[in-house]
PDB file of C-alpha atoms in Angstrom:
ATOM      1  CA  MET A 193      -1.250-165.700 -35.238  1.00  0.00           C
ATOM      2  CA  GLU A 194       2.259-166.291 -34.074  1.00  0.00           C
ATOM      3  CA  THR A 195       4.433-163.327 -33.415  1.00  0.00           C
ATOM      4  CA  ALA A 196       7.983-162.987 -34.682  1.00  0.00           C
ATOM      5  CA  GLU A 197       9.186-163.290 -31.020  1.00  0.00           C
ATOM      6  CA  ASN A 198       7.354-166.662 -30.647  1.00  0.00           C
ATOM      7  CA  LYS A 199       8.758-167.878 -33.922  1.00  0.00           C
ATOM      8  CA  PHE A 200      12.289-166.968 -32.758  1.00  0.00           C
ATOM      9  CA  ALA A 201      11.739-168.859 -29.603  1.00  0.00           C
ATOM     10  CA  ILE A 202      10.510-172.005 -31.382  1.00  0.00           C
ATOM     11  CA  ILE A 203      13.511-171.878 -33.680  1.00  0.00           C
ATOM     12  CA  HIS A 204      15.853-171.576 -30.749  1.00  0.00           C
ATOM     13  CA  GLU A 205      14.182-174.495 -29.027  1.00  0.00           C
ATOM     14  CA  THR A 206      14.240-176.616 -32.138  1.00  0.00           C
ATOM     15  CA  LEU A 207      18.017-175.900 -32.638  1.00  0.00           C
ATOM     16  CA  GLY A 208      18.596-177.106 -29.119  1.00  0.00           C
ATOM     17  CA  LYS A 209      17.204-180.575 -29.696  1.00  0.00           C
ATOM     18  CA  ALA A 210      19.493-183.392 -30.239  1.00  0.00           C
ATOM     19  CA  ASN A 211      17.638-184.941 -33.167  1.00  0.00           C
ATOM     20  CA  ASN A 212      17.351-181.752 -35.105  1.00  0.00           C
ATOM     21  CA  VAL A 213      18.809-181.706 -38.604  1.00  0.00           C
ATOM     22  CA  LEU A 214      17.679-178.303 -39.809  1.00  0.00           C
ATOM     23  CA  SER A 215      19.830-175.283 -40.038  1.00  0.00           C
ATOM     24  CA  VAL A 216      19.076-171.693 -38.898  1.00  0.00           C
ATOM     25  CA  LYS A 217      18.568-170.671 -42.489  1.00  0.00           C
ATOM     26  CA  MET A 218      16.096-173.403 -43.137  1.00  0.00           C
ATOM     27  CA  LEU A 219      14.132-172.956 -39.956  1.00  0.00           C
ATOM     28  CA  CYS A 220      13.899-169.186 -40.595  1.00  0.00           C
ATOM     29  CA  GLU A 221      12.638-169.843 -44.096  1.00  0.00           C
ATOM     30  CA  ILE A 222      10.042-172.291 -42.840  1.00  0.00           C
ATOM     31  CA  ALA A 223       8.820-169.897 -40.127  1.00  0.00           C
ATOM     32  CA  GLY A 224       8.958-166.827 -42.465  1.00  0.00           C
ATOM     33  CA  VAL A 225      11.362-164.744 -40.558  1.00  0.00           C
ATOM     34  CA  SER A 226      14.825-163.415 -41.291  1.00  0.00           C
ATOM     35  CA  ARG A 227      18.142-164.789 -40.032  1.00  0.00           C
ATOM     36  CA  SER A 228      19.239-161.355 -38.938  1.00  0.00           C
ATOM     37  CA  GLY A 229      16.135-160.946 -36.941  1.00  0.00           C
ATOM     38  CA  TYR A 230      16.654-164.347 -35.239  1.00  0.00           C
ATOM     39  CA  TYR A 231      20.308-163.432 -34.379  1.00  0.00           C
ATOM     40  CA  ASN A 232      19.345-160.107 -33.037  1.00  0.00           C
ATOM     41  CA  TRP A 233      16.696-161.902 -30.866  1.00  0.00           C
ATOM     42  CA  VAL A 234      19.438-164.292 -29.495  1.00  0.00           C
ATOM     43  CA  LYS A 235      21.786-161.281 -28.773  1.00  0.00           C
ATOM     44  CA  ALA A 236      18.990-159.637 -26.727  1.00  0.00           C
ATOM     45  CA  ALA A 237      18.436-162.663 -24.516  1.00  0.00           C
ATOM     46  CA  ASP A 238      20.273-161.157 -21.503  1.00  0.00           C
ATOM     47  CA  LYS A 239      18.096-158.074 -21.851  1.00  0.00           C
ATOM     48  CA  ARG A 240      14.936-160.145 -22.048  1.00  0.00           C
ATOM     49  CA  ASN A 241      16.002-162.200 -18.954  1.00  0.00           C
ATOM     50  CA  GLU A 242      16.668-159.074 -16.995  1.00  0.00           C
ATOM     51  CA  LYS A 243      13.161-157.650 -17.992  1.00  0.00           C
ATOM     52  CA  GLU A 244      11.629-160.952 -16.883  1.00  0.00           C
ATOM     53  CA  ARG A 245      13.330-160.797 -13.531  1.00  0.00           C
ATOM     54  CA  GLN A 246      12.225-157.212 -13.056  1.00  0.00           C
ATOM     55  CA  ASP A 247       8.673-158.182 -14.070  1.00  0.00           C
ATOM     56  CA  ARG A 248       8.647-160.957 -11.529  1.00  0.00           C
ATOM     57  CA  ALA A 249      10.036-158.640  -8.903  1.00  0.00           C
ATOM     58  CA  ASP A 250       7.350-156.021  -9.595  1.00  0.00           C
ATOM     59  CA  PHE A 251       4.638-158.672  -9.751  1.00  0.00           C
ATOM     60  CA  GLU A 252       5.500-159.718  -6.213  1.00  0.00           C
ATOM     61  CA  LEU A 253       4.885-156.205  -5.054  1.00  0.00           C
ATOM     62  CA  ILE A 254       1.628-156.248  -6.896  1.00  0.00           C
ATOM     63  CA  LEU A 255       0.553-159.427  -5.206  1.00  0.00           C
ATOM     64  CA  MET A 256       1.371-157.995  -1.775  1.00  0.00           C
ATOM     65  CA  ALA A 257      -0.890-154.968  -2.595  1.00  0.00           C
ATOM     66  CA  TYR A 258      -3.539-157.092  -4.144  1.00  0.00           C
ATOM     67  CA  SER A 259      -3.976-159.292  -1.118  1.00  0.00           C
ATOM     68  CA  PHE A 260      -3.555-156.490   1.496  1.00  0.00           C
ATOM     69  CA  ARG A 261      -5.999-157.297   4.335  1.00  0.00           C
ATOM     70  CA  GLY A 262      -7.655-160.077   2.362  1.00  0.00           C
ATOM     71  CA  TYR A 263      -9.685-157.825  -0.066  1.00  0.00           C
ATOM     72  CA  ASP A 264      -9.087-158.111  -3.770  1.00  0.00           C
ATOM     73  CA  LYS A 265      -8.134-154.980  -5.668  1.00  0.00           C
ATOM     74  CA  GLY A 266      -8.129-153.909  -9.349  1.00  0.00           C
ATOM     75  CA  ALA A 267      -5.235-152.138 -11.015  1.00  0.00           C
ATOM     76  CA  GLN A 268      -6.154-148.682  -9.617  1.00  0.00           C
ATOM     77  CA  GLY A 269      -6.611-150.068  -6.169  1.00  0.00           C
ATOM     78  CA  ILE A 270      -3.211-151.785  -6.399  1.00  0.00           C
ATOM     79  CA  TYR A 271      -1.657-148.478  -7.606  1.00  0.00           C
ATOM     80  CA  MET A 272      -2.930-146.672  -4.617  1.00  0.00           C
ATOM     81  CA  ARG A 273      -1.939-149.344  -2.147  1.00  0.00           C
ATOM     82  CA  LEU A 274       1.557-149.288  -3.534  1.00  0.00           C
ATOM     83  CA  LEU A 275       1.737-145.600  -2.820  1.00  0.00           C
ATOM     84  CA  HIS A 276       0.795-146.205   0.768  1.00  0.00           C
ATOM     85  CA  MET A 277       3.554-148.824   1.310  1.00  0.00           C
ATOM     86  CA  GLU A 278       6.571-147.878   3.337  1.00  0.00           C
ATOM     87  CA  PRO A 279       8.616-146.788   1.405  1.00  0.00           C
ATOM     88  CA  PRO A 280       6.045-145.813  -1.230  1.00  0.00           C
ATOM     89  CA  VAL A 281       6.351-147.782  -4.536  1.00  0.00           C
ATOM     90  CA  ILE A 282       5.771-145.948  -7.794  1.00  0.00           C
ATOM     91  CA  MET A 283       4.410-148.139 -10.464  1.00  0.00           C
ATOM     92  CA  ASN A 284       1.810-146.833 -12.961  1.00  0.00           C
ATOM     93  CA  VAL A 285      -1.532-148.317 -13.788  1.00  0.00           C
ATOM     94  CA  LYS A 286      -0.540-149.404 -17.347  1.00  0.00           C
ATOM     95  CA  LYS A 287       2.290-151.603 -16.103  1.00  0.00           C
ATOM     96  CA  ILE A 288       0.148-153.031 -13.242  1.00  0.00           C
ATOM     97  CA  ARG A 289      -2.532-153.999 -15.841  1.00  0.00           C
ATOM     98  CA  ARG A 290       0.137-155.536 -18.063  1.00  0.00           C
ATOM     99  CA  LEU A 291       1.641-157.667 -15.319  1.00  0.00           C
ATOM    100  CA  MET A 292      -1.749-158.745 -14.035  1.00  0.00           C
ATOM    101  CA  LYS A 293      -2.568-159.937 -17.440  1.00  0.00           C
ATOM    102  CA  LYS A 294       0.774-161.539 -17.972  1.00  0.00           C
ATOM    103  CA  TYR A 295       0.697-163.590 -14.776  1.00  0.00           C
ATOM    104  CA  GLY A 296      -3.065-164.204 -14.741  1.00  0.00           C
ATOM    105  CA  LEU A 297      -4.125-162.205 -11.747  1.00  0.00           C
ATOM    106  CA  ILE A 298      -7.800-161.340 -12.087  1.00  0.00           C
ATOM    107  CA  CYS A 299      -9.958-159.124 -10.009  1.00  0.00           C
ATOM    108  CA  SER A 300     -13.690-159.822 -10.396  1.00  0.00           C
ATOM    109  CA  ILE A 301     -15.621-156.748 -11.681  1.00  0.00           C
ATOM    110  CA  ARG A 302     -19.036-156.119 -10.221  1.00  0.00           C
ATOM    111  CA  LYS A 303     -21.794-156.477 -12.868  1.00  0.00           C
ATOM    112  CA  ALA A 304     -24.925-154.398 -12.625  1.00  0.00           C
ATOM    113  CA  ASN A 305     -27.131-156.581 -10.513  1.00  0.00           C
ATOM    114  CA  PRO A 306     -29.720-154.454  -8.583  1.00  0.00           C
ATOM    115  CA  TYR A 307     -30.745-156.445  -5.582  1.00  0.00           C
ATOM    116  CA  ARG A 308     -34.296-156.439  -4.314  1.00  0.00           C
ATOM    117  CA  ARG A 309     -35.056-153.630  -1.973  1.00  0.00           C
ATOM    118  CA  ILE A 310     -36.236-154.326   1.465  1.00  0.00           C
ATOM    119  CA  ALA A 311     -39.974-154.468   1.592  1.00  0.00           C
ATOM    120  CA  LYS A 312     -41.414-151.143   2.642  1.00  0.00           C
ATOM    121  CA  ALA A 313     -44.612-152.327   4.329  1.00  0.00           C
ATOM    122  CA  ILE A 314     -45.559-149.113   6.143  1.00  0.00           C
ATOM    123  CA  LYS A 315     -46.377-146.026   4.095  1.00  0.00           C
ATOM    124  CA  THR A 316     -46.907-142.473   5.516  1.00  0.00           C
ATOM    125  CA  ASN A 317     -47.212-139.056   3.995  1.00  0.00           C
ATOM    126  CA  ASN A 318     -44.096-137.808   5.766  1.00  0.00           C
ATOM    127  CA  VAL A 319     -42.099-137.403   2.659  1.00  0.00           C
ATOM    128  CA  ALA A 320     -39.306-134.747   2.752  1.00  0.00           C
ATOM    129  CA  GLU A 321     -38.257-132.578  -0.217  1.00  0.00           C
ATOM    130  CA  ASN A 322     -35.256-133.687  -2.296  1.00  0.00           C
ATOM    131  CA  LEU A 323     -32.711-131.027  -1.199  1.00  0.00           C
ATOM    132  CA  VAL A 324     -29.646-132.848  -2.575  1.00  0.00           C
ATOM    133  CA  LYS A 325     -30.783-133.335  -6.212  1.00  0.00           C
ATOM    134  CA  ARG A 326     -27.838-135.544  -6.901  1.00  0.00           C
ATOM    135  CA  GLU A 327     -25.294-132.829  -6.214  1.00  0.00           C
ATOM    136  CA  PHE A 328     -23.631-135.129  -3.605  1.00  0.00           C
ATOM    137  CA  GLU A 329     -20.159-133.418  -3.575  1.00  0.00           C
ATOM    138  CA  LYS A 330     -21.021-129.760  -4.178  1.00  0.00           C
ATOM    139  CA  TYR A 331     -20.846-128.439  -0.628  1.00  0.00           C
ATOM    140  CA  GLY A 332     -17.850-130.090   1.007  1.00  0.00           C
ATOM    141  CA  ALA A 333     -17.272-132.479   3.922  1.00  0.00           C
ATOM    142  CA  ARG A 334     -20.079-133.105   6.555  1.00  0.00           C
ATOM    143  CA  LYS A 335     -22.526-131.190   4.481  1.00  0.00           C
ATOM    144  CA  ILE A 336     -24.415-134.049   2.872  1.00  0.00           C
ATOM    145  CA  LEU A 337     -24.886-137.370   4.739  1.00  0.00           C
ATOM    146  CA  LEU A 338     -26.415-140.270   3.032  1.00  0.00           C
ATOM    147  CA  THR A 339     -28.261-143.079   4.733  1.00  0.00           C
ATOM    148  CA  ASP A 340     -29.847-146.388   3.763  1.00  0.00           C
ATOM    149  CA  ILE A 341     -30.446-149.980   4.898  1.00  0.00           C
ATOM    150  CA  THR A 342     -29.413-153.218   3.226  1.00  0.00           C
ATOM    151  CA  TYR A 343     -30.222-156.791   4.058  1.00  0.00           C
ATOM    152  CA  ILE A 344     -27.475-159.511   4.486  1.00  0.00           C
ATOM    153  CA  PRO A 345     -28.548-163.172   4.115  1.00  0.00           C
ATOM    154  CA  TYR A 346     -26.733-165.820   6.106  1.00  0.00           C
ATOM    155  CA  ASP A 347     -27.407-169.360   7.198  1.00  0.00           C
ATOM    156  CA  GLY A 348     -31.068-169.201   6.000  1.00  0.00           C
ATOM    157  CA  ARG A 349     -31.788-165.947   7.919  1.00  0.00           C
ATOM    158  CA  PHE A 350     -31.369-162.132   7.382  1.00  0.00           C
ATOM    159  CA  CYS A 351     -29.659-159.366   9.332  1.00  0.00           C
ATOM    160  CA  TYR A 352     -29.839-155.702   8.428  1.00  0.00           C
ATOM    161  CA  LEU A 353     -27.248-153.022   8.113  1.00  0.00           C
ATOM    162  CA  SER A 354     -27.898-149.399   8.506  1.00  0.00           C
ATOM    163  CA  THR A 355     -25.120-146.899   7.447  1.00  0.00           C
ATOM    164  CA  ILE A 356     -24.524-143.128   7.218  1.00  0.00           C
ATOM    165  CA  ILE A 357     -21.936-141.932   4.624  1.00  0.00           C
ATOM    166  CA  ASP A 358     -20.371-138.573   4.120  1.00  0.00           C
ATOM    167  CA  ALA A 359     -21.156-137.950   0.427  1.00  0.00           C
ATOM    168  CA  PHE A 360     -18.005-135.818  -0.026  1.00  0.00           C
ATOM    169  CA  THR A 361     -15.321-137.863   1.778  1.00  0.00           C
ATOM    170  CA  LYS A 362     -17.135-141.138   1.275  1.00  0.00           C
ATOM    171  CA  GLN A 363     -16.434-141.981   4.983  1.00  0.00           C
ATOM    172  CA  ILE A 364     -18.740-144.307   6.833  1.00  0.00           C
ATOM    173  CA  LEU A 365     -19.533-142.054   9.812  1.00  0.00           C
ATOM    174  CA  SER A 366     -21.677-144.730  11.572  1.00  0.00           C
ATOM    175  CA  TYR A 367     -23.218-148.167  10.985  1.00  0.00           C
ATOM    176  CA  VAL A 368     -25.402-150.405  13.058  1.00  0.00           C
ATOM    177  CA  LEU A 369     -26.143-154.192  12.348  1.00  0.00           C
ATOM    178  CA  SER A 370     -29.438-155.501  13.557  1.00  0.00           C
ATOM    179  CA  GLU A 371     -31.373-158.830  13.575  1.00  0.00           C
ATOM    180  CA  SER A 372     -34.598-156.882  13.457  1.00  0.00           C
ATOM    181  CA  LEU A 373     -36.021-154.361  11.040  1.00  0.00           C
ATOM    182  CA  ASP A 374     -37.549-152.255  13.807  1.00  0.00           C
ATOM    183  CA  VAL A 375     -36.811-148.599  13.472  1.00  0.00           C
ATOM    184  CA  ASP A 376     -34.582-148.582  16.565  1.00  0.00           C
ATOM    185  CA  PHE A 377     -31.432-149.585  14.788  1.00  0.00           C
ATOM    186  CA  VAL A 378     -31.866-146.722  12.292  1.00  0.00           C
ATOM    187  CA  LEU A 379     -32.315-144.267  15.080  1.00  0.00           C
ATOM    188  CA  GLU A 380     -29.208-145.706  16.724  1.00  0.00           C
ATOM    189  CA  THR A 381     -27.175-145.057  13.495  1.00  0.00           C
ATOM    190  CA  VAL A 382     -28.073-141.408  13.692  1.00  0.00           C
ATOM    191  CA  ASN A 383     -27.360-141.161  17.549  1.00  0.00           C
ATOM    192  CA  GLN A 384     -23.915-142.784  16.976  1.00  0.00           C
ATOM    193  CA  MET A 385     -23.073-140.556  14.086  1.00  0.00           C
ATOM    194  CA  VAL A 386     -23.862-137.433  16.207  1.00  0.00           C
ATOM    195  CA  GLU A 387     -21.968-138.770  19.092  1.00  0.00           C
ATOM    196  CA  LYS A 388     -18.816-139.495  17.087  1.00  0.00           C
ATOM    197  CA  HIS A 389     -18.848-136.649  14.574  1.00  0.00           C
ATOM    198  CA  GLY A 390     -21.339-134.059  15.906  1.00  0.00           C
ATOM    199  CA  ILE A 391     -18.605-131.495  16.493  1.00  0.00           C
ATOM    200  CA  SER A 392     -17.659-131.475  12.741  1.00  0.00           C
ATOM    201  CA  LEU A 393     -21.285-131.203  11.419  1.00  0.00           C
ATOM    202  CA  ALA A 394     -22.455-127.961   9.827  1.00  0.00           C
ATOM    203  CA  THR A 395     -25.511-126.006  11.103  1.00  0.00           C
ATOM    204  CA  ASP A 396     -27.219-126.836   7.745  1.00  0.00           C
ATOM    205  CA  THR A 397     -25.980-130.558   7.346  1.00  0.00           C
ATOM    206  CA  ILE A 398     -28.456-132.602   5.296  1.00  0.00           C
ATOM    207  CA  ILE A 399     -29.260-136.237   5.952  1.00  0.00           C
ATOM    208  CA  HIS A 400     -30.587-137.827   2.751  1.00  0.00           C
ATOM    209  CA  SER A 401     -32.421-141.188   2.315  1.00  0.00           C
ATOM    210  CA  ASP A 402     -34.935-142.902   0.218  1.00  0.00           C
ATOM    211  CA  GLN A 403     -38.674-142.835   1.168  1.00  0.00           C
ATOM    212  CA  GLY A 404     -38.568-146.124   3.122  1.00  0.00           C
ATOM    213  CA  CYS A 405     -40.782-146.531   6.159  1.00  0.00           C
ATOM    214  CA  HIS A 406     -37.919-146.074   8.676  1.00  0.00           C
ATOM    215  CA  TYR A 407     -37.202-142.559   7.288  1.00  0.00           C
ATOM    216  CA  THR A 408     -40.783-141.427   7.103  1.00  0.00           C
ATOM    217  CA  SER A 409     -41.526-142.647  10.522  1.00  0.00           C
ATOM    218  CA  CYS A 410     -42.372-139.997  13.181  1.00  0.00           C
ATOM    219  CA  SER A 411     -39.571-141.074  15.502  1.00  0.00           C
ATOM    220  CA  PHE A 412     -36.940-140.716  12.726  1.00  0.00           C
ATOM    221  CA  ILE A 413     -38.237-137.308  11.718  1.00  0.00           C
ATOM    222  CA  GLN A 414     -38.257-136.150  15.205  1.00  0.00           C
ATOM    223  CA  LEU A 415     -34.810-137.377  15.934  1.00  0.00           C
ATOM    224  CA  VAL A 416     -33.433-135.614  12.883  1.00  0.00           C
ATOM    225  CA  LYS A 417     -35.008-132.336  14.060  1.00  0.00           C
ATOM    226  CA  ASP A 418     -33.633-132.784  17.576  1.00  0.00           C
ATOM    227  CA  LYS A 419     -30.148-133.330  16.261  1.00  0.00           C
ATOM    228  CA  GLY A 420     -30.278-130.055  14.100  1.00  0.00           C
ATOM    229  CA  LEU A 421     -30.200-131.886  10.834  1.00  0.00           C
ATOM    230  CA  ARG A 422     -32.109-131.192   7.722  1.00  0.00           C
ATOM    231  CA  GLN A 423     -34.031-134.058   6.160  1.00  0.00           C
ATOM    232  CA  SER A 424     -34.060-134.831   2.394  1.00  0.00           C
ATOM    233  CA  MET A 425     -35.480-137.801   0.461  1.00  0.00           C
ATOM    234  CA  SER A 426     -34.940-139.286  -2.954  1.00  0.00           C
ATOM    235  CA  ARG A 427     -37.863-139.298  -5.374  1.00  0.00           C
ATOM    236  CA  LYS A 428     -39.958-142.419  -5.135  1.00  0.00           C
ATOM    237  CA  GLY A 429     -38.319-145.460  -6.860  1.00  0.00           C
ATOM    238  CA  ASN A 430     -35.311-143.487  -8.112  1.00  0.00           C
ATOM    239  CA  CYS A 431     -32.199-145.189  -6.720  1.00  0.00           C
ATOM    240  CA  TRP A 432     -29.981-142.664  -8.683  1.00  0.00           C
ATOM    241  CA  ASP A 433     -30.911-140.037  -6.065  1.00  0.00           C
ATOM    242  CA  ASN A 434     -28.978-141.900  -3.543  1.00  0.00           C
ATOM    243  CA  ALA A 435     -26.422-143.501  -5.986  1.00  0.00           C
ATOM    244  CA  PRO A 436     -23.234-143.270  -3.749  1.00  0.00           C
ATOM    245  CA  GLN A 437     -24.946-145.136  -0.862  1.00  0.00           C
ATOM    246  CA  GLU A 438     -26.287-147.804  -3.291  1.00  0.00           C
ATOM    247  CA  SER A 439     -22.802-148.161  -4.895  1.00  0.00           C
ATOM    248  CA  PHE A 440     -21.173-148.595  -1.358  1.00  0.00           C
ATOM    249  CA  PHE A 441     -23.565-151.466  -0.513  1.00  0.00           C
ATOM    250  CA  GLY A 442     -22.904-153.154  -3.749  1.00  0.00           C
ATOM    251  CA  ARG A 443     -19.187-152.921  -3.543  1.00  0.00           C
ATOM    252  CA  MET A 444     -19.216-154.103   0.140  1.00  0.00           C
ATOM    253  CA  LYS A 445     -21.151-157.191  -0.897  1.00  0.00           C
ATOM    254  CA  ASP A 446     -18.761-157.919  -3.688  1.00  0.00           C
ATOM    255  CA  HIS A 447     -15.834-157.910  -1.215  1.00  0.00           C
ATOM    256  CA  ILE A 448     -17.316-159.723   1.686  1.00  0.00           C
ATOM    257  CA  GLY A 449     -19.745-162.002  -0.089  1.00  0.00           C
ATOM    258  CA  GLU A 450     -17.531-165.051   0.221  1.00  0.00           C
ATOM    259  CA  ARG A 451     -16.924-164.401   3.918  1.00  0.00           C
ATOM    260  CA  ILE A 452     -20.588-163.908   4.650  1.00  0.00           C
ATOM    261  CA  ARG A 453     -21.469-167.174   3.006  1.00  0.00           C
ATOM    262  CA  LYS A 454     -19.312-169.001   5.529  1.00  0.00           C
ATOM    263  CA  CYS A 455     -20.998-167.336   8.566  1.00  0.00           C
ATOM    264  CA  THR A 456     -23.461-169.370  10.684  1.00  0.00           C
ATOM    265  CA  THR A 457     -23.966-166.904  13.598  1.00  0.00           C
ATOM    266  CA  TYR A 458     -24.875-163.266  13.950  1.00  0.00           C
ATOM    267  CA  LYS A 459     -21.681-162.694  15.855  1.00  0.00           C
ATOM    268  CA  GLU A 460     -19.614-163.887  12.929  1.00  0.00           C
ATOM    269  CA  ILE A 461     -21.488-161.517  10.599  1.00  0.00           C
ATOM    270  CA  GLN A 462     -20.810-158.640  12.964  1.00  0.00           C
ATOM    271  CA  ASN A 463     -17.055-159.427  12.894  1.00  0.00           C
ATOM    272  CA  VAL A 464     -16.979-159.445   9.117  1.00  0.00           C
ATOM    273  CA  ILE A 465     -18.829-156.218   8.940  1.00  0.00           C
ATOM    274  CA  ASP A 466     -16.588-154.552  11.567  1.00  0.00           C
ATOM    275  CA  ASP A 467     -13.449-155.698   9.670  1.00  0.00           C
ATOM    276  CA  TRP A 468     -14.805-154.341   6.295  1.00  0.00           C
ATOM    277  CA  MET A 469     -15.782-151.029   7.868  1.00  0.00           C
ATOM    278  CA  ASP A 470     -12.347-150.535   9.378  1.00  0.00           C
ATOM    279  CA  TYR A 471     -10.699-151.531   6.150  1.00  0.00           C
ATOM    280  CA  TYR A 472     -12.933-149.352   3.943  1.00  0.00           C
ATOM    281  CA  ASN A 473     -12.407-146.192   6.053  1.00  0.00           C
ATOM    282  CA  ASN A 474      -8.662-146.567   6.612  1.00  0.00           C
ATOM    283  CA  ASP A 475      -7.173-148.711   3.887  1.00  0.00           C
ATOM    284  CA  ARG A 476      -9.482-148.790   0.809  1.00  0.00           C
ATOM    285  CA  TYR A 477      -7.943-146.062  -1.433  1.00  0.00           C
ATOM    286  CA  GLN A 478     -10.240-144.348  -3.981  1.00  0.00           C
ATOM    287  CA  TRP A 479      -9.078-142.826  -7.257  1.00  0.00           C
ATOM    288  CA  GLY A 480     -11.490-139.854  -6.655  1.00  0.00           C
ATOM    289  CA  LEU A 481     -10.217-139.068  -3.204  1.00  0.00           C
ATOM    290  CA  ALA A 482      -6.654-138.018  -4.381  1.00  0.00           C
ATOM    291  CA  ARG A 483      -5.681-141.721  -4.124  1.00  0.00           C
ATOM    292  CA  LEU A 484      -6.404-141.750  -0.465  1.00  0.00           C
ATOM    293  CA  SER A 485      -8.610-143.686   1.930  1.00  0.00           C
ATOM    294  CA  PRO A 486     -11.806-141.833   3.066  1.00  0.00           C
ATOM    295  CA  ASN A 487     -10.324-141.037   6.522  1.00  0.00           C
ATOM    296  CA  GLU A 488      -6.995-139.870   4.958  1.00  0.00           C
ATOM    297  CA  TYR A 489      -8.964-137.698   2.582  1.00  0.00           C
ATOM    298  CA  TYR A 490     -10.891-136.072   5.313  1.00  0.00           C
ATOM    299  CA  GLN A 491      -7.708-135.297   7.252  1.00  0.00           C
ATOM    300  CA  TYR A 492      -6.205-133.929   4.033  1.00  0.00           C
ATOM    301  CA  ILE A 493      -8.938-131.614   3.312  1.00  0.00           C
ATOM    302  CA  ILE A 494      -9.232-130.176   6.753  1.00  0.00           C
ATOM    303  CA  THR A 495      -5.315-129.847   7.297  1.00  0.00           C
ATOM    304  CA  GLY A 496      -4.051-129.292   3.742  1.00  0.00           C
ATOM    305  CA  ILE A 497      -1.336-131.938   4.519  1.00  0.00           C
ATOM    306  CA  TYR A 498      -1.011-134.705   1.889  1.00  0.00           C
ATOM    307  CA  PRO A 499      -0.256-137.874   3.855  1.00  0.00           C
ATOM    308  CA  ILE A 500       1.914-139.841   1.307  1.00  0.00           C
ATOM    309  CA  LYS A 501       5.542-139.066   1.867  1.00  0.00           C
ATOM    310  CA  GLY A 502       7.334-137.389  -0.922  1.00  0.00           C
ATOM    311  CA  ARG A 503       4.246-137.010  -3.104  1.00  0.00           C
ATOM    312  CA  VAL A 504       1.801-134.313  -3.719  1.00  0.00           C
ATOM    313  CA  PRO A 505      -1.743-134.741  -4.979  1.00  0.00           C
ATOM    314  CA  LEU A 506      -2.320-135.120  -8.730  1.00  0.00           C
ATOM    315  CA  THR A 507       1.528-135.230  -9.487  1.00  0.00           C
ATOM    316  CA  ASP A 508       1.169-138.560 -11.271  1.00  0.00           C
ATOM    317  CA  ILE A 509      -1.840-137.815 -13.455  1.00  0.00           C
ATOM    318  CA  LYS A 510       0.102-137.611 -16.736  1.00  0.00           C
ATOM    319  CA  ASP A 511       2.196-140.728 -16.019  1.00  0.00           C
ATOM    320  CA  GLU A 512      -0.317-142.966 -14.229  1.00  0.00           C
ATOM    321  CA  GLU A 513      -1.624-144.574 -17.560  1.00  0.00           C
ATOM    322  CA  GLY A 514       1.357-143.735 -19.619  1.00  0.00           C
ATOM    323  CA  LYS A 515       4.987-144.850 -20.023  1.00  0.00           C
ATOM    324  CA  GLU A 516       6.122-147.523 -17.601  1.00  0.00           C
ATOM    325  CA  ARG A 517       8.406-146.568 -14.788  1.00  0.00           C
TER     326      ARG A 517
END
């Protein structure tokens, strides 16, 4: 159904044609709109043009934020990227969504598509108690660490990625890519994490995983003990017990999938993973982390200093989805 604005625009266009013989009155009657409404629409042309110019200028900023570092973003991701620009740009989510729709900017949304888990060929009885029980963020930073493995197909082959995530800050504390599923690369992930972040770990830090063969292996169990960590495991076959880690892998594959498909060598895969991890920790802002990246959020909670100049956390909650500014 045509809106009144569309009808006024058609009338205006028709009146401007050289072969038109219809008057404003006749055209308005045909379109079912009032002449006064049409004349008011004509008078408001300058205002509409100014709004269009402003929309285009704002959309240019949205495009800059959307394409930052080559990773697509939704409206909330764009909002947070704009806040981190120099100087910060304040544009609420409702306006960002409107302009994305107006100019046809679409960010693909990940659909639920549970990928096949890596085959767990070796089974043992070394299953640890579930100490986390889905309370991932209850105890603060460096208290609960989540770890898992995902496979990455490329050029008819596979490589494997092991990560450790801080459940509270969502930081990737360590990651190791491997061409082999041997347990060594999982052990190396723990060793790197302790080497980089050991000083910030608590005496009762928990490392939580599924019941895969790597995590029930004697070498992994012994390493966890040697590093002073407490081991926890999800219930068998229950991915929700390690949901933040599963979610991270899913989103990562959404963002880097196209780049991975172009890779033909292991080195190229490593470069893609390195770039993504750097982007994720430093520049991928998250709504639930006070609109900050994981590394920024960790610094914020340990120092109390909010890193976005001129802003304080939660200031924008009432206006983010409301009246456009």
